Amino acid sequence: MKILAALRRFARNIGTLFLLGFRADPARAAGLIFTELLASSFLLTSTFMIKYVVQEATAGRREGTLIAALILAAAGGAGTTIYIFYASLVLKVRDAVNLYLETELIRLTSQIPTLEYQDRPEHADKIELIRANQAQLAGAMHALALNLRTLVMLTGSLAIMIHIDYRFSFLPLFAIPRAIAGRKAQLWTRQVQEDTAEPIRLSRHLYSQTASAAAGKELRLFGLQNEFLHRVRDISAKVQTAKDRTAWRTALILSLTDTIFMAGCLGGIALVVIRAAAHRLGLGDVVLVATMAASITLLVGATLQSGYMLQNMLLTVERYLWLADFSAAAANPPGHSLQLPARLTQGIAIENISFAYPDREQLVLAGISATLRVGQVIALVGENGSGKSTLVKLLCGFYRPSTGRIAIDGLDLADMQMEDWRARVSAAFQDFTNFELPLHESVGIGDLRQPAERPRLTSAMQRAGASDLITLKPGGLDTSLGKKWGGVDLSGGQWQRLALSRAVIRDQPLLVVFDEPAAALDPMAEHDMFERFAAEARSEAAAGCVTILVSHRFSTVRMADLILVLEGGRIVESGSHHALMASGGTYAELFKLQAKAYR
């Protein structure tokens, strides 16, 4: 059963490798295979005609010699000409496959509905290896064509040699040790790639930090350039040592098994020479076998090189298929068929949920329960690390609760399609992204389902306090952003207001989240902004929606209908501002402490 499973896995890997070229550029991929087979056939014919040239020449038949020589030259010339055309196809197919893989990696990773895979080192390592070997996979069709050529040439050469002496049929037996050694070498290569994936990822991270404008200030201020340089060099040296050790082991075992195969070839040639000496074979046969022996020697070398290349590609293909399977299973889990309501009538229920990040035992949230009623403005407050942002991530569907459930109008969120849910969620996060696009696109991507009409864009920007950016010079909404592309570089506050504009541009969301999106603002400015959003959330246009405000500043969320106070991953208090102040608990104590600090 294990052998059958291994064969099925090998067949799938080869099939995927083969299909990459056809998915990227079907016509040229087909042309690549066809020209390779045609050229190999011509070259094999050219080699076979050597026997008849010698036979006709030794028999003194001038006309026969000339015809045989012309066929030999024509076949050889045609094969060489076809290979010139083949070379141009290789480059075009390689570029097409490379572009296809880039788009596929974006598609596969982006359709995974949660962020859990990013928190698992083994998953991150596999994806990093796929990206690192993407260029290698781009040459998949060329590698397959090379292996196809060697297969055709070896099979044809062996058939000709068996025709001369049947004992050459035993020659493949001498290749068995080489096949076993090749498999062993593949396993060693796979192991060293997986063992060095994390150090390589760390090295690239350190390198990206040294080249980052954001990190440049601290690197220079603290004199970290040489420290990072030494760490990168140390990691690189250790990785190279591990790879060199594997390369030497691989070279040794492959050399020994190649010697066994070559011994079989030399033994066959010796048999032919002995038969020729006994006048049981003609001179043409001897010359042909000698030529074939030289050809096989070259083909074995080519087979080793292309076969080793193919083995490495198959390792990457296996990881690529893992990502494809993982992505498909995550994007289309069984039982996720519940339909979202058009508008909320009850709200969102958080039912005894606990959560720990992947591969970690410590709970970040423990036994959280709360009812977020439709039309309410709910504030999540607490010190840093209390679990506020983690709870928001669960509500947005970025992670699934370890235990418990989140119910949307009584329906379990886990039974809904995340893509559908996210289409009805709008959010602005503290760690927002600077989308360096034309200004109208940087806002408009907040709702790709609707056309980015100028009135919608300006309305969203006005509501987010970004009115001044509507007339940003030199081109207003058409102004390109980001100095790396020759555009305008915005301040941190301006980028923040664009993120808020994206959060409010969607029509009729079911959940709106503002997760400390204005933490850089002073408390009064943040309070005024939250007051605006709270008033909008209570308006008739926003009916059927839940709005969540997240802040570590207690004074900025006094207007909320319900305040949930988190501490150590638990809700320790809940109620309105006045009720919580009257109870004299944690909220009241922290509110007074923060208020005193701002006096």
Coordinates of C-alpha atoms in Angstrom, one line a residue:
M1 CA 0.0 0.0 0.0
K2 CA 2.8 2.4 0.8
I3 CA 4.4 1.7 -2.6
L4 CA 1.1 2.4 -4.3
A5 CA 0.6 5.6 -2.3
A6 CA 4.2 6.7 -3.2
L7 CA 3.5 6.0 -6.9
R8 CA 0.3 7.9 -6.9
R9 CA 2.0 10.8 -5.2
F10 CA 4.9 10.7 -7.7
A11 CA 2.4 10.6 -10.6
R12 CA 0.5 13.6 -9.2
N13 CA 3.7 15.6 -8.7
I14 CA 4.9 14.8 -12.3
G15 CA 1.5 15.6 -13.7
T16 CA 1.4 18.9 -11.9
L17 CA 4.9 19.8 -13.0
F18 CA 3.9 18.9 -16.6
L19 CA 0.7 20.9 -16.4
L20 CA 2.4 24.1 -15.2
G21 CA 3.6 24.9 -18.7
F22 CA 0.3 24.1 -20.3
R23 CA -1.7 26.2 -17.9
A24 CA 0.7 29.1 -18.4
D25 CA 1.2 28.9 -22.2
P26 CA -0.5 25.9 -23.8
A27 CA 0.6 26.5 -27.4
R28 CA 4.3 27.0 -26.6
A29 CA 4.4 24.2 -24.1
A30 CA 3.0 21.8 -26.7
G31 CA 5.5 23.1 -29.2
L32 CA 8.3 22.6 -26.7
I33 CA 7.5 18.9 -26.2
F34 CA 6.9 18.3 -29.9
T35 CA 10.2 19.9 -31.0
E36 CA 12.1 18.0 -28.3
L37 CA 10.7 14.7 -29.5
L38 CA 11.2 15.5 -33.1
A39 CA 14.8 16.7 -32.6
S40 CA 15.6 13.6 -30.6
S41 CA 14.2 11.3 -33.3
F42 CA 16.3 13.0 -35.9
L43 CA 19.5 12.8 -33.9
L44 CA 18.8 9.1 -33.1
T45 CA 18.3 8.5 -36.8
S46 CA 21.5 10.3 -37.6
T47 CA 23.4 8.1 -35.1
F48 CA 21.9 4.9 -36.4
M49 CA 22.9 5.7 -40.0
I50 CA 26.6 5.5 -39.0
K51 CA 26.3 1.7 -39.3
Y52 CA 25.1 1.9 -42.9
V53 CA 27.7 4.5 -43.9
V54 CA 30.5 2.2 -42.6
Q55 CA 28.9 -1.0 -44.1
E56 CA 28.4 0.6 -47.6
A57 CA 31.8 2.1 -47.6
T58 CA 33.6 -1.1 -46.6
A59 CA 31.6 -3.0 -49.3
G60 CA 32.8 -0.4 -51.9
R61 CA 29.3 0.7 -52.8
R62 CA 29.8 4.4 -53.5
E63 CA 26.1 5.2 -54.3
G64 CA 24.9 3.5 -51.1
T65 CA 27.6 5.2 -49.1
L66 CA 26.5 8.6 -50.5
I67 CA 22.8 8.0 -49.8
A68 CA 23.5 6.9 -46.2
A69 CA 25.8 9.8 -45.6
L70 CA 23.2 12.3 -46.9
I71 CA 20.5 10.8 -44.7
L72 CA 22.9 11.0 -41.7
A73 CA 23.8 14.7 -42.5
A74 CA 20.2 15.7 -43.1
A75 CA 18.9 14.0 -39.9
G76 CA 21.7 15.6 -37.8
G77 CA 21.2 19.0 -39.4
A78 CA 17.4 18.9 -38.9
G79 CA 17.8 17.9 -35.3
T80 CA 20.3 20.8 -34.6
T81 CA 18.1 23.3 -36.4
I82 CA 15.0 22.2 -34.4
Y83 CA 17.0 22.7 -31.2
I84 CA 17.7 26.3 -32.1
F85 CA 13.9 26.9 -32.3
Y86 CA 13.5 24.9 -29.1
A87 CA 15.8 27.2 -27.2
S88 CA 13.7 30.2 -28.1
L89 CA 10.6 28.4 -26.9
V90 CA 12.2 27.5 -23.6
L91 CA 12.7 31.2 -22.6
K92 CA 9.1 32.2 -23.5
V93 CA 7.6 29.2 -21.6
R94 CA 9.9 29.9 -18.6
D95 CA 8.6 33.6 -18.4
A96 CA 5.0 32.4 -18.8
V97 CA 5.3 29.8 -16.0
N98 CA 7.1 32.3 -13.7
L99 CA 4.2 34.8 -14.1
Y100 CA 1.6 32.0 -13.6
L101 CA 3.3 30.9 -10.4
E102 CA 3.4 34.5 -9.0
T103 CA -0.3 34.9 -9.5
E104 CA -1.0 31.4 -8.2
L105 CA 0.9 32.0 -5.0
I106 CA -1.0 35.2 -4.4
R107 CA -4.3 33.5 -5.1
L108 CA -3.6 30.5 -2.9
T109 CA -2.4 32.4 0.1
S110 CA -5.0 35.1 -0.2
Q111 CA -8.0 32.7 -0.4
I112 CA -7.1 31.1 3.0
P113 CA -9.8 32.7 5.1
T114 CA -7.9 32.8 8.4
L115 CA -4.4 34.0 9.4
E116 CA -3.6 30.9 11.4
Y117 CA -1.1 29.5 8.8
Q118 CA 1.0 32.6 9.2
D119 CA 1.5 31.8 12.9
R120 CA 2.7 28.3 12.3
P121 CA 6.5 28.2 11.6
E122 CA 6.3 24.9 9.6
H123 CA 3.7 26.5 7.3
A124 CA 5.7 29.7 6.9
D125 CA 8.8 27.6 6.1
K126 CA 7.0 25.7 3.4
I127 CA 5.7 28.8 1.7
E128 CA 9.1 30.4 1.9
L129 CA 10.7 27.4 0.2
I130 CA 8.0 27.6 -2.6
R131 CA 8.8 31.3 -3.1
A132 CA 12.6 30.7 -3.0
N133 CA 12.3 28.0 -5.6
Q134 CA 9.8 29.7 -7.8
A135 CA 12.4 30.4 -10.5
Q136 CA 13.4 26.7 -10.4
L137 CA 9.8 25.7 -11.1
A138 CA 9.6 28.2 -13.9
G139 CA 12.0 25.9 -15.8
A140 CA 9.8 22.9 -15.2
M141 CA 8.9 22.3 -18.9
H142 CA 12.5 22.6 -19.9
A143 CA 13.5 20.0 -17.3
L144 CA 10.7 17.7 -18.4
A145 CA 11.7 18.1 -22.0
L146 CA 15.4 17.3 -21.1
N147 CA 14.3 14.2 -19.3
L148 CA 12.0 13.2 -22.2
R149 CA 14.9 13.7 -24.6
T150 CA 17.3 11.5 -22.5
L151 CA 14.5 8.9 -22.2
V152 CA 14.0 8.8 -26.0
M153 CA 17.7 8.7 -26.7
L154 CA 18.5 6.1 -24.1
T155 CA 15.5 3.9 -25.1
G156 CA 16.4 4.2 -28.8
S157 CA 20.1 3.6 -28.2
L158 CA 19.3 0.6 -26.0
A159 CA 17.0 -0.8 -28.6
I160 CA 19.7 -0.5 -31.3
M161 CA 22.3 -2.2 -29.0
I162 CA 19.9 -5.0 -28.1
H163 CA 19.3 -5.5 -31.8
I164 CA 23.1 -6.1 -32.2
D165 CA 23.4 -8.3 -29.0
Y166 CA 20.5 -9.4 -26.8
R167 CA 22.7 -9.3 -23.7
F168 CA 22.5 -5.5 -23.7
S169 CA 18.9 -6.0 -22.5
F170 CA 20.4 -6.7 -19.0
L171 CA 22.0 -3.2 -19.0
P172 CA 19.0 -1.5 -17.2
L173 CA 19.7 -3.8 -14.2
F174 CA 22.9 -1.9 -13.7
A175 CA 20.8 1.3 -13.4
I176 CA 18.8 0.1 -10.4
P177 CA 21.4 1.1 -7.8
R178 CA 21.5 4.6 -9.4
A179 CA 17.7 4.9 -9.1
I180 CA 17.8 3.9 -5.4
A181 CA 20.7 6.3 -4.8
G182 CA 18.8 9.1 -6.5
R183 CA 15.8 8.6 -4.2
K184 CA 18.1 8.7 -1.2
A185 CA 19.7 11.9 -2.4
Q186 CA 16.3 13.4 -2.9
L187 CA 15.4 12.7 0.7
W188 CA 18.6 14.2 1.9
T189 CA 18.1 17.3 -0.1
R190 CA 14.5 17.7 1.1
Q191 CA 15.7 17.3 4.7
V192 CA 18.4 19.9 4.5
Q193 CA 16.0 22.3 2.7
E194 CA 13.5 22.0 5.6
D195 CA 16.2 22.2 8.2
T196 CA 17.6 25.4 6.8
A197 CA 14.2 27.1 5.8
E198 CA 13.8 28.9 9.1
P199 CA 17.4 30.2 9.4
I200 CA 17.1 31.4 5.7
R201 CA 13.8 33.1 6.5
L202 CA 15.5 34.8 9.5
S203 CA 18.4 35.9 7.4
R204 CA 16.1 37.4 4.8
H205 CA 14.2 39.2 7.5
L206 CA 17.4 40.7 8.9
Y207 CA 18.4 41.7 5.4
S208 CA 15.0 43.4 4.8
Q209 CA 15.4 45.3 8.0
T210 CA 18.7 46.7 6.9
A211 CA 17.2 47.8 3.6
S212 CA 14.0 49.2 5.2
A213 CA 13.5 52.9 5.4
A214 CA 11.3 52.5 8.5
A215 CA 14.0 50.6 10.4
G216 CA 16.8 52.8 9.1
K217 CA 16.6 55.4 11.9
E218 CA 17.0 52.9 14.7
L219 CA 19.7 50.9 12.9
R220 CA 21.8 54.0 12.7
L221 CA 20.9 55.4 16.0
F222 CA 21.8 52.2 17.9
G223 CA 24.7 51.2 15.5
L224 CA 23.1 47.9 14.6
Q225 CA 24.3 47.7 11.0
N226 CA 27.4 45.6 11.8
E227 CA 25.5 43.5 14.3
F228 CA 22.9 42.5 11.7
L229 CA 25.7 42.0 9.1
H230 CA 27.5 39.5 11.5
R231 CA 24.3 37.7 12.2
V232 CA 23.4 37.3 8.5
R233 CA 26.9 36.1 7.7
D234 CA 26.8 33.6 10.6
I235 CA 23.4 32.2 9.5
S236 CA 24.6 32.0 5.9
A237 CA 27.7 30.2 6.9
K238 CA 25.8 27.6 8.9
V239 CA 23.3 27.1 6.2
Q240 CA 26.0 26.7 3.6
T241 CA 27.8 24.2 5.7
A242 CA 24.7 22.0 6.1
K243 CA 24.1 22.2 2.3
D244 CA 27.7 21.4 1.5
R245 CA 27.6 18.4 3.7
T246 CA 24.5 17.1 2.0
A247 CA 26.0 17.8 -1.4
W248 CA 29.2 15.8 -0.7
R249 CA 27.1 12.8 0.6
T250 CA 24.9 13.0 -2.5
A251 CA 27.9 13.3 -4.9
L252 CA 29.6 10.3 -3.3
I253 CA 26.6 7.9 -3.4
L254 CA 25.7 9.0 -7.0
S255 CA 29.3 8.6 -8.2
L256 CA 29.5 5.1 -6.8
T257 CA 26.2 4.0 -8.4
D258 CA 27.2 5.7 -11.7
T259 CA 30.4 3.7 -11.7
I260 CA 28.3 0.5 -11.4
F261 CA 26.2 1.6 -14.5
M262 CA 29.3 2.5 -16.5
A263 CA 30.8 -0.9 -15.7
G264 CA 27.8 -2.6 -17.3
C265 CA 28.2 -0.4 -20.4
L266 CA 31.9 -1.3 -20.7
G267 CA 31.1 -5.0 -20.2
G268 CA 28.7 -4.8 -23.1
I269 CA 31.2 -3.1 -25.3
A270 CA 33.7 -5.8 -24.5
L271 CA 31.3 -8.5 -25.6
V272 CA 30.8 -6.7 -28.9
V273 CA 34.5 -6.5 -29.5
I274 CA 34.9 -10.2 -28.7
R275 CA 32.2 -11.1 -31.2
A276 CA 33.7 -8.8 -33.9
A277 CA 37.1 -10.5 -33.4
A278 CA 35.4 -13.9 -34.0
H279 CA 33.8 -12.4 -37.2
R280 CA 30.3 -12.8 -35.9
L281 CA 29.6 -9.0 -36.2
G282 CA 30.5 -6.6 -39.0
L283 CA 32.6 -3.5 -38.8
G284 CA 29.5 -1.3 -39.0
D285 CA 28.1 -2.9 -35.9
V286 CA 31.3 -2.4 -34.0
V287 CA 31.5 1.3 -35.0
L288 CA 27.8 1.8 -34.2
V289 CA 28.1 0.2 -30.7
A290 CA 31.2 2.2 -30.0
T291 CA 29.4 5.4 -31.0
M292 CA 26.3 4.4 -29.0
A293 CA 28.6 3.7 -26.0
A294 CA 30.0 7.2 -26.2
S295 CA 26.5 8.5 -26.7
I296 CA 25.2 6.6 -23.6
T297 CA 28.1 7.9 -21.6
L298 CA 27.0 11.5 -22.4
L299 CA 23.4 10.7 -22.0
V300 CA 24.0 9.2 -18.5
G301 CA 25.7 12.5 -17.6
A302 CA 22.8 14.5 -18.9
T303 CA 20.4 12.1 -17.2
L304 CA 22.2 12.7 -13.9
Q305 CA 22.0 16.5 -14.3
S306 CA 18.4 16.7 -15.5
G307 CA 17.3 14.0 -13.2
Y308 CA 18.7 15.8 -10.2
M309 CA 17.1 19.0 -11.3
L310 CA 13.8 17.2 -11.7
Q311 CA 14.1 15.7 -8.2
N312 CA 14.6 19.1 -6.7
M313 CA 11.6 20.4 -8.7
L314 CA 9.4 17.6 -7.5
L315 CA 10.2 18.6 -3.9
T316 CA 9.0 22.1 -4.6
V317 CA 6.0 20.7 -6.5
E318 CA 5.1 18.6 -3.4
R319 CA 5.1 21.8 -1.3
Y320 CA 3.2 23.7 -3.9
L321 CA 0.5 20.9 -3.9
W322 CA 0.4 21.0 -0.1
L323 CA -0.3 24.7 -0.3
A324 CA -3.0 24.2 -3.1
D325 CA -4.7 21.4 -1.0
F326 CA -4.4 23.4 2.2
S327 CA -5.8 26.6 0.6
A328 CA -8.7 24.7 -1.1
A329 CA -9.7 23.0 2.1
A330 CA -9.5 26.2 4.1
A331 CA -11.5 28.2 1.5
N332 CA -14.2 25.6 1.1
P333 CA -14.7 23.8 4.4
P334 CA -17.5 21.3 4.6
G335 CA -20.8 22.4 6.2
H336 CA -20.3 26.2 5.6
S337 CA -23.6 26.8 3.8
L338 CA -25.5 29.1 6.1
Q339 CA -26.6 32.3 4.5
L340 CA -25.9 35.7 6.1
P341 CA -29.0 37.9 6.9
A342 CA -29.4 41.0 4.8
R343 CA -29.5 43.1 8.0
L344 CA -29.0 42.1 11.6
T345 CA -32.2 41.9 13.7
Q346 CA -30.7 40.6 17.0
G347 CA -27.0 41.2 16.9
I348 CA -23.8 39.2 17.6
A349 CA -23.5 36.8 20.5
I350 CA -20.1 35.8 21.9
E351 CA -20.8 32.5 23.6
N352 CA -18.1 31.4 26.1
I353 CA -15.2 31.6 23.7
S354 CA -11.6 30.9 24.5
F355 CA -8.7 31.2 22.2
A356 CA -5.0 30.5 22.0
Y357 CA -2.8 31.3 19.0
P358 CA -1.6 28.3 17.0
D359 CA 1.1 26.2 18.6
R360 CA 0.8 28.1 21.9
E361 CA -0.8 26.8 25.1
Q362 CA -1.5 30.0 26.9
L363 CA -5.0 31.3 26.4
V364 CA -5.3 34.9 25.1
L365 CA -9.0 34.9 25.7
A366 CA -10.7 32.7 28.4
G367 CA -14.4 32.1 28.7
I368 CA -15.6 35.4 27.0
S369 CA -19.3 35.9 26.7
A370 CA -21.2 39.0 25.7
T371 CA -24.2 40.1 23.6
L372 CA -23.6 42.9 21.1
R373 CA -27.0 44.1 20.2
V374 CA -27.9 45.5 16.8
G375 CA -27.7 49.3 16.6
Q376 CA -25.5 49.5 19.6
V377 CA -22.1 51.1 19.9
I378 CA -19.9 48.7 21.9
A379 CA -16.5 49.8 23.3
L380 CA -13.7 47.4 24.2
V381 CA -11.3 48.9 26.7
G382 CA -8.4 47.5 28.7
E383 CA -4.7 47.8 29.1
N384 CA -2.3 46.7 26.3
G385 CA -2.3 42.9 26.1
S386 CA -5.8 42.4 27.6
G387 CA -7.2 40.7 24.5
K388 CA -9.1 43.5 22.8
S389 CA -7.5 43.2 19.4
T390 CA -7.6 39.4 19.5
L391 CA -11.3 39.5 20.2
V392 CA -11.7 41.8 17.1
K393 CA -9.7 39.3 15.0
L394 CA -12.1 36.5 16.0
L395 CA -15.1 38.7 15.2
C396 CA -13.7 39.5 11.8
G397 CA -13.1 35.8 11.2
F398 CA -9.3 36.0 11.0
Y399 CA -9.1 33.2 13.6
R400 CA -11.5 30.6 14.8
P401 CA -12.2 30.3 18.6
S402 CA -10.5 27.4 20.3
T403 CA -13.8 26.7 22.2
G404 CA -17.2 28.4 22.2
R405 CA -18.8 30.2 19.2
I406 CA -19.7 33.5 17.7
A407 CA -23.4 33.7 16.6
I408 CA -24.7 36.1 14.0
D409 CA -28.4 36.5 14.6
G410 CA -28.3 33.1 16.3
L411 CA -26.3 31.4 13.4
D412 CA -22.9 30.1 14.1
L413 CA -20.2 32.2 12.2
A414 CA -18.2 29.0 11.8
D415 CA -20.9 27.6 9.5
M416 CA -20.8 30.6 7.2
Q417 CA -18.5 31.3 4.2
M418 CA -15.9 33.7 5.5
E419 CA -15.8 35.5 2.1
D420 CA -19.5 36.4 2.5
W421 CA -19.0 37.5 6.1
R422 CA -16.0 39.7 5.3
A423 CA -17.9 41.4 2.5
R424 CA -20.3 42.6 5.2
V425 CA -17.6 43.7 7.7
S426 CA -15.8 47.0 7.6
A427 CA -12.8 47.9 9.8
A428 CA -9.9 50.3 10.5
F429 CA -7.0 48.8 12.4
Q430 CA -4.2 50.3 14.4
D431 CA -1.6 48.6 12.2
F432 CA -3.3 49.9 9.0
T433 CA -1.6 49.6 5.5
N434 CA -0.3 52.4 3.4
F435 CA -1.7 51.5 0.0
E436 CA 0.6 53.5 -2.4
L437 CA -1.8 53.9 -5.2
P438 CA -3.6 56.8 -6.8
L439 CA -5.6 58.5 -4.0
H440 CA -9.0 57.6 -5.3
E441 CA -7.9 53.9 -5.5
S442 CA -6.4 54.0 -2.0
V443 CA -9.9 54.8 -0.7
G444 CA -12.0 53.0 -3.3
I445 CA -10.5 49.6 -2.6
G446 CA -12.4 49.6 0.7
D447 CA -15.4 48.4 -1.4
L448 CA -14.6 46.8 -4.7
R449 CA -18.1 45.6 -5.1
Q450 CA -19.3 49.2 -5.9
P451 CA -17.9 51.5 -8.6
A452 CA -15.5 54.1 -7.1
E453 CA -17.6 57.1 -8.0
R454 CA -16.2 60.4 -6.9
P455 CA -19.2 61.4 -4.7
R456 CA -18.9 58.2 -2.7
L457 CA -15.2 58.7 -2.3
T458 CA -15.5 62.3 -1.1
S459 CA -18.4 61.4 1.2
A460 CA -16.3 58.7 2.9
M461 CA -13.3 61.0 3.2
Q462 CA -15.3 63.8 4.7
R463 CA -16.8 61.4 7.3
A464 CA -13.3 60.1 8.2
G465 CA -12.0 63.6 8.7
A466 CA -9.9 63.5 5.5
S467 CA -11.5 66.4 3.7
D468 CA -8.2 68.2 3.2
L469 CA -6.9 65.3 1.1
I470 CA -9.7 65.7 -1.5
T471 CA -7.8 68.6 -3.0
L472 CA -4.3 67.2 -2.4
K473 CA -1.9 68.7 -4.9
P474 CA -1.0 68.1 -7.7
G475 CA -4.0 66.1 -8.9
G476 CA -6.6 65.9 -6.1
L477 CA -8.2 62.4 -6.1
D478 CA -5.9 61.4 -9.0
T479 CA -2.7 62.2 -7.1
S480 CA -0.3 59.2 -6.9
L481 CA 0.8 58.3 -3.4
G482 CA 4.2 57.0 -2.3
K483 CA 7.5 58.7 -3.0
K484 CA 9.0 55.3 -4.2
W485 CA 6.8 55.7 -7.3
G486 CA 7.3 59.4 -7.8
G487 CA 4.1 60.2 -5.9
V488 CA 3.3 62.3 -2.9
D489 CA 4.4 61.1 0.5
L490 CA 1.8 61.5 3.2
S491 CA 2.2 62.0 6.9
G492 CA 1.3 59.2 9.4
G493 CA -1.9 61.0 10.3
Q494 CA -2.9 61.5 6.6
W495 CA -2.4 57.8 5.9
Q496 CA -4.4 57.0 9.0
R497 CA -7.4 59.1 7.8
L498 CA -7.3 57.3 4.4
A499 CA -7.5 54.0 6.3
L500 CA -10.6 55.4 8.2
S501 CA -12.0 56.5 4.8
R502 CA -11.8 52.9 3.6
A503 CA -13.5 51.7 6.7
V504 CA -16.6 53.9 6.2
I505 CA -17.1 53.6 2.5
R506 CA -19.0 50.3 2.5
D507 CA -22.8 50.5 2.3
Q508 CA -24.8 48.6 4.9
P509 CA -22.2 46.5 6.7
L510 CA -23.3 44.2 9.5
L511 CA -20.2 44.9 11.6
V512 CA -18.0 48.0 11.8
V513 CA -14.8 47.9 13.8
F514 CA -12.5 50.7 14.8
D515 CA -9.5 49.0 16.4
E516 CA -7.5 51.9 17.9
P517 CA -7.3 53.5 14.4
A518 CA -6.4 56.9 15.9
A519 CA -4.1 55.9 18.7
A520 CA -1.5 58.4 17.4
L521 CA -4.0 61.3 18.0
D522 CA -4.4 63.1 21.3
P523 CA -7.2 62.0 23.6
M524 CA -9.6 64.8 22.7
A525 CA -9.1 64.3 18.9
E526 CA -9.7 60.6 19.3
H527 CA -12.8 61.3 21.5
D528 CA -14.3 63.7 18.9
M529 CA -13.7 61.1 16.1
F530 CA -15.4 58.4 18.1
E531 CA -18.3 60.7 18.9
R532 CA -18.8 61.2 15.1
F533 CA -18.6 57.5 14.4
A534 CA -21.0 56.7 17.3
A535 CA -23.5 59.2 16.0
E536 CA -23.4 57.7 12.6
A537 CA -23.7 54.2 14.0
R538 CA -27.0 55.2 15.7
S539 CA -28.4 56.8 12.6
E540 CA -31.3 55.3 10.6
A541 CA -28.9 54.6 7.7
A542 CA -26.8 52.3 9.9
A543 CA -29.7 50.3 11.3
G544 CA -29.1 46.6 11.4
C545 CA -25.4 47.0 12.2
V546 CA -23.1 46.5 15.2
T547 CA -20.3 49.1 15.8
I548 CA -17.3 48.3 17.9
L549 CA -14.8 50.9 19.2
V550 CA -11.5 49.7 20.6
S551 CA -9.3 51.9 22.8
H552 CA -6.9 51.7 25.7
R553 CA -8.0 55.3 26.6
F554 CA -11.1 55.0 28.8
S555 CA -12.1 58.6 28.4
T556 CA -12.6 58.5 24.6
V557 CA -15.4 55.9 24.6
R558 CA -17.8 57.3 27.2
M559 CA -20.5 57.7 24.6
A560 CA -20.7 53.9 24.0
D561 CA -24.0 52.1 24.7
L562 CA -22.0 49.1 26.2
I563 CA -18.5 49.1 27.5
L564 CA -16.7 45.8 27.9
V565 CA -13.6 46.0 30.2
L566 CA -11.0 43.3 29.4
E567 CA -8.3 42.2 31.7
G568 CA -6.1 39.2 31.2
G569 CA -8.2 37.8 28.4
R570 CA -11.5 38.0 30.4
I571 CA -14.4 40.4 30.6
V572 CA -14.2 41.7 34.2
E573 CA -16.9 44.4 33.8
S574 CA -19.6 45.5 31.4
G575 CA -22.1 48.3 31.3
S576 CA -22.5 51.9 30.3
H577 CA -20.0 54.6 31.4
H578 CA -22.3 55.9 34.1
A579 CA -23.1 52.4 35.4
L580 CA -19.5 51.4 35.5
M581 CA -18.4 54.6 37.3
A582 CA -21.2 54.2 39.8
S583 CA -20.1 50.6 40.6
G584 CA -16.6 51.8 41.5
G585 CA -14.8 48.9 40.0
T586 CA -11.8 48.4 37.7
Y587 CA -13.2 50.7 35.0
A588 CA -13.9 53.6 37.4
E589 CA -10.4 53.2 39.0
L590 CA -8.6 53.2 35.7
F591 CA -10.7 56.0 34.3
K592 CA -9.8 58.2 37.2
L593 CA -6.1 57.3 36.9
Q594 CA -6.1 58.2 33.2
A595 CA -8.1 61.3 33.7
K596 CA -5.6 62.5 36.4
A597 CA -2.7 61.8 34.1
Y598 CA -4.1 64.2 31.5
R599 CA -4.8 67.1 33.9

